[in-house]
Structure formats: C-alpha cells, structure tokens
PDB file of C-alpha atoms and ligand atoms in Angstrom:
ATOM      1  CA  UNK A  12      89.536-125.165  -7.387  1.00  0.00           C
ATOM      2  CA  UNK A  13      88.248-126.837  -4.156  1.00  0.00           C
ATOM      3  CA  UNK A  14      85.310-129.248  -5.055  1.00  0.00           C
ATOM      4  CA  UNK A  15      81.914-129.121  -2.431  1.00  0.00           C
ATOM      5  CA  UNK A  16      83.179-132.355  -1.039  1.00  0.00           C
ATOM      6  CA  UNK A  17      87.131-131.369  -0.303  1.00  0.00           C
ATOM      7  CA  UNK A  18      85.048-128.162   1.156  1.00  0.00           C
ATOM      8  CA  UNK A  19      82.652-130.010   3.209  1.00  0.00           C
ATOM      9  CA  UNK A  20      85.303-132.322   4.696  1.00  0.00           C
ATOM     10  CA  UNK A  21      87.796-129.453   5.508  1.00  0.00           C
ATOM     11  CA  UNK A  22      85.053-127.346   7.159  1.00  0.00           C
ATOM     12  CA  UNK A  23      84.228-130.286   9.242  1.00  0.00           C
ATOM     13  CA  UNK A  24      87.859-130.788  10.447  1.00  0.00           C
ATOM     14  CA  UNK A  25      87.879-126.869  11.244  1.00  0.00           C
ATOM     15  CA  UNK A  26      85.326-127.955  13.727  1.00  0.00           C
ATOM     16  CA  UNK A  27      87.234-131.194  15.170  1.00  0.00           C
ATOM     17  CA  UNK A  28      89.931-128.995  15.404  1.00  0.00           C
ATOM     18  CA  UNK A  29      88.246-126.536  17.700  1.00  0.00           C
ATOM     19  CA  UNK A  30      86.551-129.074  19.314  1.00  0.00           C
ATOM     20  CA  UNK A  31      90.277-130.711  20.010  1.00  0.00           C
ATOM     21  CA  UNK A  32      91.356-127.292  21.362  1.00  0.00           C
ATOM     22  CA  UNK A  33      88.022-126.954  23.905  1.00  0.00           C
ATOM     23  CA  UNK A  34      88.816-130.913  25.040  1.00  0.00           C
ATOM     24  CA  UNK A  35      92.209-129.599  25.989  1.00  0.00           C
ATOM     25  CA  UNK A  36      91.270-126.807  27.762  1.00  0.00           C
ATOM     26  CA  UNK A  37      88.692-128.340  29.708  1.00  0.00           C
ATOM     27  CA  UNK A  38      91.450-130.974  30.540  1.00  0.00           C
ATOM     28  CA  UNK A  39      93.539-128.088  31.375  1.00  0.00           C
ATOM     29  CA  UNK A  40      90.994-126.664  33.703  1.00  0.00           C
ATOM     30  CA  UNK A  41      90.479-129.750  35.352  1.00  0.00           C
ATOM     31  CA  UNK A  42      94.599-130.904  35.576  1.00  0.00           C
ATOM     32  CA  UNK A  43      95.033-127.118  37.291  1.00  0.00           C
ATOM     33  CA  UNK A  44      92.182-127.873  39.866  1.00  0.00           C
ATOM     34  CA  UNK A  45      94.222-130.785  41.187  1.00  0.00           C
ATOM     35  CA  UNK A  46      97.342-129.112  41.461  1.00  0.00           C
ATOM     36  CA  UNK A  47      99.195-130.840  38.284  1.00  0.00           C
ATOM     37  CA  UNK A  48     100.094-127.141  36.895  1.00  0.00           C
ATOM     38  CA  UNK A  49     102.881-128.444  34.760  1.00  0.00           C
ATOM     39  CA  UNK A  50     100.348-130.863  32.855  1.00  0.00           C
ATOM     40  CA  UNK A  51      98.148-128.148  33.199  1.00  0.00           C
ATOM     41  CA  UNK A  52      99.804-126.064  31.127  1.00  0.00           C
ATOM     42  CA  UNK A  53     101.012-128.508  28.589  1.00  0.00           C
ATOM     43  CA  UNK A  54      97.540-129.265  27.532  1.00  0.00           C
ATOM     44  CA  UNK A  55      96.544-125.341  27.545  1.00  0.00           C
ATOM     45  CA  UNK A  56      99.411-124.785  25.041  1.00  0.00           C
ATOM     46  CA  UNK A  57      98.032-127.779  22.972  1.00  0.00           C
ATOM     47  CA  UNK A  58      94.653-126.120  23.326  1.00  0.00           C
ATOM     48  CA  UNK A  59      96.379-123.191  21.576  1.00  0.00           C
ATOM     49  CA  UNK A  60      97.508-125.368  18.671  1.00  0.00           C
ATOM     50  CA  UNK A  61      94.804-127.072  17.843  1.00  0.00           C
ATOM     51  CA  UNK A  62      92.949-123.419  17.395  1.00  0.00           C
ATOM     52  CA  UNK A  63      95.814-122.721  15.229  1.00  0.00           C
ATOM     53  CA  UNK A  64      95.437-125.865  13.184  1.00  0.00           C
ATOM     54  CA  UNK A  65      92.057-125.056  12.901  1.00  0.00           C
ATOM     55  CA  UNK A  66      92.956-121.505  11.632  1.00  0.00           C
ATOM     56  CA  UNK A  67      95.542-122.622   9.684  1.00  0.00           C
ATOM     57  CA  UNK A  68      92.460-124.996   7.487  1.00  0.00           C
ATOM     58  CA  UNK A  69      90.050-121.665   7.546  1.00  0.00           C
ATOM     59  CA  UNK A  70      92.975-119.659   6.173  1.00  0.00           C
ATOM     60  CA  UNK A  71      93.580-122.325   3.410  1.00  0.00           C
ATOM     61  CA  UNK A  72      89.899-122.168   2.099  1.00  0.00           C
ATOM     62  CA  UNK A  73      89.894-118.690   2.131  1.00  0.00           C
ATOM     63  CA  UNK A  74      93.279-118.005   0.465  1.00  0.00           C
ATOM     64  CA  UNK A  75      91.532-120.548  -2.240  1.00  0.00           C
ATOM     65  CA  UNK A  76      88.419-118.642  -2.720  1.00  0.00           C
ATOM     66  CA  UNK A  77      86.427-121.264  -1.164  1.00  0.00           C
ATOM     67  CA  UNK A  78      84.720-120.771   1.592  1.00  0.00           C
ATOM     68  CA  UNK A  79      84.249-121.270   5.367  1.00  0.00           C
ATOM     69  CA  UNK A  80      81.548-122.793   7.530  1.00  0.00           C
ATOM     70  CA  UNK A  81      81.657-122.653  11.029  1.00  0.00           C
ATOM     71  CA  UNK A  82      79.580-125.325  12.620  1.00  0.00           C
ATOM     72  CA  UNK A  83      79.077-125.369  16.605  1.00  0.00           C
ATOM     73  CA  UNK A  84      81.208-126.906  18.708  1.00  0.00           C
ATOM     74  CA  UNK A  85      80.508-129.808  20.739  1.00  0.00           C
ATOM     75  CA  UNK A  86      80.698-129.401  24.735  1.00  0.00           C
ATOM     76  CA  UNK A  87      84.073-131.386  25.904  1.00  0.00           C
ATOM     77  CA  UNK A  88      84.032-133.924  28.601  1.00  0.00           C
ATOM     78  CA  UNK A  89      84.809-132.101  31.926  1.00  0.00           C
ATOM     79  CA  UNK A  90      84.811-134.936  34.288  1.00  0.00           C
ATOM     80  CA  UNK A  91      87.740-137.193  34.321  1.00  0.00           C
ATOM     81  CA  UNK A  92      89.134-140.270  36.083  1.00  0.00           C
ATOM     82  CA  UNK A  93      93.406-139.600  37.183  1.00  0.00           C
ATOM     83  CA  UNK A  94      96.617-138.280  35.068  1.00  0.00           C
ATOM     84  CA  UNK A  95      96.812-141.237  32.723  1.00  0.00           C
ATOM     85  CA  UNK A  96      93.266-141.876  31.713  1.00  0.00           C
ATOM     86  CA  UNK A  97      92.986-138.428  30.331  1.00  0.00           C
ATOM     87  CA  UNK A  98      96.338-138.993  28.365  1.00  0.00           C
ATOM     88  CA  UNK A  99      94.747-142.083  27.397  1.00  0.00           C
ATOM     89  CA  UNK A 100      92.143-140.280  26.026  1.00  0.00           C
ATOM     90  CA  UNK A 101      94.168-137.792  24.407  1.00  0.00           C
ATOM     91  CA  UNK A 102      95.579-141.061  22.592  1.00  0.00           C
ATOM     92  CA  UNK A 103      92.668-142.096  21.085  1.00  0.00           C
ATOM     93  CA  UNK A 104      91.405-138.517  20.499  1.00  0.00           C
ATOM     94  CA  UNK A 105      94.135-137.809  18.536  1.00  0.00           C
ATOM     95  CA  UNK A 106      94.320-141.388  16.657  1.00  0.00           C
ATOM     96  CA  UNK A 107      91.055-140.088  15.419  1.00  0.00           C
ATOM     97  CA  UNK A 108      92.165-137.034  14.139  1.00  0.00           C
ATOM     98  CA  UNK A 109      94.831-139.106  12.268  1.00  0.00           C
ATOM     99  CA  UNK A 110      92.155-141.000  10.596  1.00  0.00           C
ATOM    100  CA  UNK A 111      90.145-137.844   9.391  1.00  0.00           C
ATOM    101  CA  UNK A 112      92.929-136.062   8.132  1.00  0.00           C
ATOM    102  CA  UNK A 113      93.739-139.348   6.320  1.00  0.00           C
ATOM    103  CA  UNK A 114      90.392-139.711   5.241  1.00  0.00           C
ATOM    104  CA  UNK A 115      91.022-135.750   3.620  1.00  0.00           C
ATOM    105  CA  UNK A 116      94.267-136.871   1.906  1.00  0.00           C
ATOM    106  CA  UNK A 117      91.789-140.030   0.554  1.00  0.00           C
ATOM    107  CA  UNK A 118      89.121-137.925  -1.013  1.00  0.00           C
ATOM    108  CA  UNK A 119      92.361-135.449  -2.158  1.00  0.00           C
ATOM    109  CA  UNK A 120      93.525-138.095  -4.176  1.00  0.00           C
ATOM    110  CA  UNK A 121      90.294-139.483  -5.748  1.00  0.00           C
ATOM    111  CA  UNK A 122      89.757-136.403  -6.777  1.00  0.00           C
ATOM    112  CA  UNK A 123      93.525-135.402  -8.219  1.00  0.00           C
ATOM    113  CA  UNK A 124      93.535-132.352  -5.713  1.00  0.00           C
ATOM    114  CA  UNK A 125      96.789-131.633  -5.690  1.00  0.00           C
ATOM    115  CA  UNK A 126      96.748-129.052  -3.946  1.00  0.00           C
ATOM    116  CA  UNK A 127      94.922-129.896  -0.841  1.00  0.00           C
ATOM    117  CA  UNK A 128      97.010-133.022  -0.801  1.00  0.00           C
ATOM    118  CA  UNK A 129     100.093-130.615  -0.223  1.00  0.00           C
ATOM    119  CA  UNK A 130      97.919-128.738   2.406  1.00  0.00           C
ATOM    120  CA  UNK A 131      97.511-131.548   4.082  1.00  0.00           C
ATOM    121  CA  UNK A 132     100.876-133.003   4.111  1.00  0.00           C
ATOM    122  CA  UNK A 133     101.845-130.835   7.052  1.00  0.00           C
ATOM    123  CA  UNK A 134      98.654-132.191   9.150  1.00  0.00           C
ATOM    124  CA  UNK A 135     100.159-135.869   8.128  1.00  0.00           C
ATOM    125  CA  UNK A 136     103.421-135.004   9.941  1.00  0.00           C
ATOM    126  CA  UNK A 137     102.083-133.388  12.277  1.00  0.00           C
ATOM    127  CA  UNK A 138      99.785-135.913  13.864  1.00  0.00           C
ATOM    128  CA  UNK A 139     102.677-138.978  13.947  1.00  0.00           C
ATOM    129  CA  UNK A 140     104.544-136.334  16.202  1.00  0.00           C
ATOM    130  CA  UNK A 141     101.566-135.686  18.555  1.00  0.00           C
ATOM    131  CA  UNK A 142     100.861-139.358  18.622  1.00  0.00           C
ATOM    132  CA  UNK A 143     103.997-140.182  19.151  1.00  0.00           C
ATOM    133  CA  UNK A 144     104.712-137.153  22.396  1.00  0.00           C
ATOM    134  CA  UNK A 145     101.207-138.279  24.175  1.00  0.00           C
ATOM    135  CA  UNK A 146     102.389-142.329  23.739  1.00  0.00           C
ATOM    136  CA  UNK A 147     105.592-141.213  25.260  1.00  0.00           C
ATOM    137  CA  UNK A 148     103.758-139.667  28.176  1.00  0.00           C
ATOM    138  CA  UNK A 149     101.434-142.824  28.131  1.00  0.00           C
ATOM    139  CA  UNK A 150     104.469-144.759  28.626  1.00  0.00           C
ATOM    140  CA  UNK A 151     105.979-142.892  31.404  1.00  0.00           C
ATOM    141  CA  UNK A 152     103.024-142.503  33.453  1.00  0.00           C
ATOM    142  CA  UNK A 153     102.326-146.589  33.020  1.00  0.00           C
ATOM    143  CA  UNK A 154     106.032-146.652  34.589  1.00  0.00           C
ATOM    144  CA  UNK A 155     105.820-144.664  37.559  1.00  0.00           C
ATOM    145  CA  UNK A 156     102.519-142.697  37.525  1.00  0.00           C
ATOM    146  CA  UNK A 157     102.295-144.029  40.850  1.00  0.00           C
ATOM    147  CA  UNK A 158     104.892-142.609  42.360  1.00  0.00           C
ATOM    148  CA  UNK A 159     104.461-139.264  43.869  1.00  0.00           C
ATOM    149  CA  UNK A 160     108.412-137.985  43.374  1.00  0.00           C
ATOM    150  CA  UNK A 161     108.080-139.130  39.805  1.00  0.00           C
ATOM    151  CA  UNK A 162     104.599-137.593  39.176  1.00  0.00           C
ATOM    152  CA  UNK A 163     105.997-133.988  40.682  1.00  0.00           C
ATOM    153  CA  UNK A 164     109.306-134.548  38.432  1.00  0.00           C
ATOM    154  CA  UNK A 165     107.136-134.790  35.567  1.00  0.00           C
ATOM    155  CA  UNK A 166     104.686-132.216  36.405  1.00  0.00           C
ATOM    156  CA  UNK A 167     107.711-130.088  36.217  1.00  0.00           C
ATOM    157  CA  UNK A 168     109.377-131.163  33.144  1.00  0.00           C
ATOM    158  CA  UNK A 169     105.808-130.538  31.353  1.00  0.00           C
ATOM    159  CA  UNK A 170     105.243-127.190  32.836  1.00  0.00           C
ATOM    160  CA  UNK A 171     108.970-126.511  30.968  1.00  0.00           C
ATOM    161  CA  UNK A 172     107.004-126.683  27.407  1.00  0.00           C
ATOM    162  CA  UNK A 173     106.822-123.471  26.076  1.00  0.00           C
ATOM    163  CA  UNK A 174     104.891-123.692  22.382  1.00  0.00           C
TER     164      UNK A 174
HETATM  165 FE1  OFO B   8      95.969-132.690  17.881  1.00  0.00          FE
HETATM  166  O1  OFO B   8      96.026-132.296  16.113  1.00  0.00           O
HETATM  167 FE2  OFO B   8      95.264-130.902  15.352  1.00  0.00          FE
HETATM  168  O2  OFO B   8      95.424-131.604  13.695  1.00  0.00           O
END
C-alpha cells in the first residue's frame, strides 16, 4: 500500500521526468540547428529515456493500485550558450534528479516501504551511470572542445549511440 506522501512524491518525479525528456529535446533541437547531429541525436535518445523513466514510475503506481497525477510540464530552456555549457547543464540537471530520487528512497524508508524502496533501486543505479556518461563528456569537451577535428570526431562517436 502506497501512502499519499510516497504518492505525491512519485507523481511529482513523473513530472521531472518528463520535464527531463522536453529539456533534452529542446537541447536536441537546438544541437541539430548548429550542425552537431551526432550530439543531436544522443540527447534525442536520452529524451526518449527519460519519457520511459517517467512511464516506467506511472506504470509502478498503477500496477499498485495507486494512482496517477499528471501535472503540466514546465517549458525547457531553448536558448543556449556552446557544446559544453549545455552538458554542463545536463550535469547539474541530472545531479538534481539524483537528489529527488534520493529524497524518494528517504521518505521510502521512514515509512518502511519496502516496496517502493526496491522500485527505486533501479533509478539509484541508474542515475550514477548518467552522471557518470555526461561527466565523461564534460571531461572530454574541457580537453579539446576547442578543437574542430576533435569536436567532429566526437560528434561522430555520439551519433554511434543507438538506445
Ligand atoms: Fe536523467 O534520469 Fe531519469 O531518472
């Protein structure tokens, strides 16, 4: 049995991650106006996670007989500032994701959930491997983001990503 506040808190990160997905696809919009198609697509796949993350939370409540409120969905930024700020922001986007689903796994355990702690195991794991692919990124673009050759050969590599 999900209590009101496990349901409140997983309806809300539904909506972050929807939100997550639209931030990606506007990045993905914006990556493919500039001619970066292999970053392009990278974040339009992630776009496509995140909606299934989201899905995967809606299909938990319902699959618990709780149930599922859909909230609206904040416009993403659309304007942004070269390749390694918006991976930048990615970072921090995502570090707050980490905290929220931590914060779920916190109110989980206060409340003996066991249940949505296991649920939410899988988010755990998953966010210390997005964290750790977007540093990596970080990283390489602090290296040699300047350099055209380098910039094309990663373009390319990224466009390789396939789910
Ligand atoms: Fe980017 O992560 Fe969802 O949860």
């Amino acid at each position: 049995m999900i209590s009101n506040t496990i349901n409140e808190i997983l309806n809300e990160q539904i909506n972050k991650e929807f939100y997550s997905g639209y931030l990606y696809l506007s990045m993905s919009a914006h990556l493919k106006e500039i001619g970066l198609n292999g970053f392009a697509k990278w974040t339009r796949i992630q776009a496509k996670e995140e909606v299934e993350h989201g899905l995967k939370i809606f299909d938990y409540l319902i699959n618990c007989n709780s149930f599922v409120t859909l909230k609206q969905i904040r416009m993403p930024e659309f304007e942004f500032e070269g390749i390694l700020s918006i991976f930048n922001h990615i970072y921090e986007h995502e570090k707050c994701i980490t905290k929220a689903i931590m914060t779920i796994a916190e109110k989980a355990d206060e409340e003996n959930d066991r249940t949505t702690l296991n649920f939410i195991d899988w988010f755990i794991a998953e966010q210390i491997e997005e964290e750790e692919a977007v540093k990596n990124i970080i990283k390489r673009l602090e290296l040699f983001g300047e350099d055209k050759v380098a910039l094309y050969l990663m373009d390319k590599e990224l466009g390789e990503r396939e789910n």
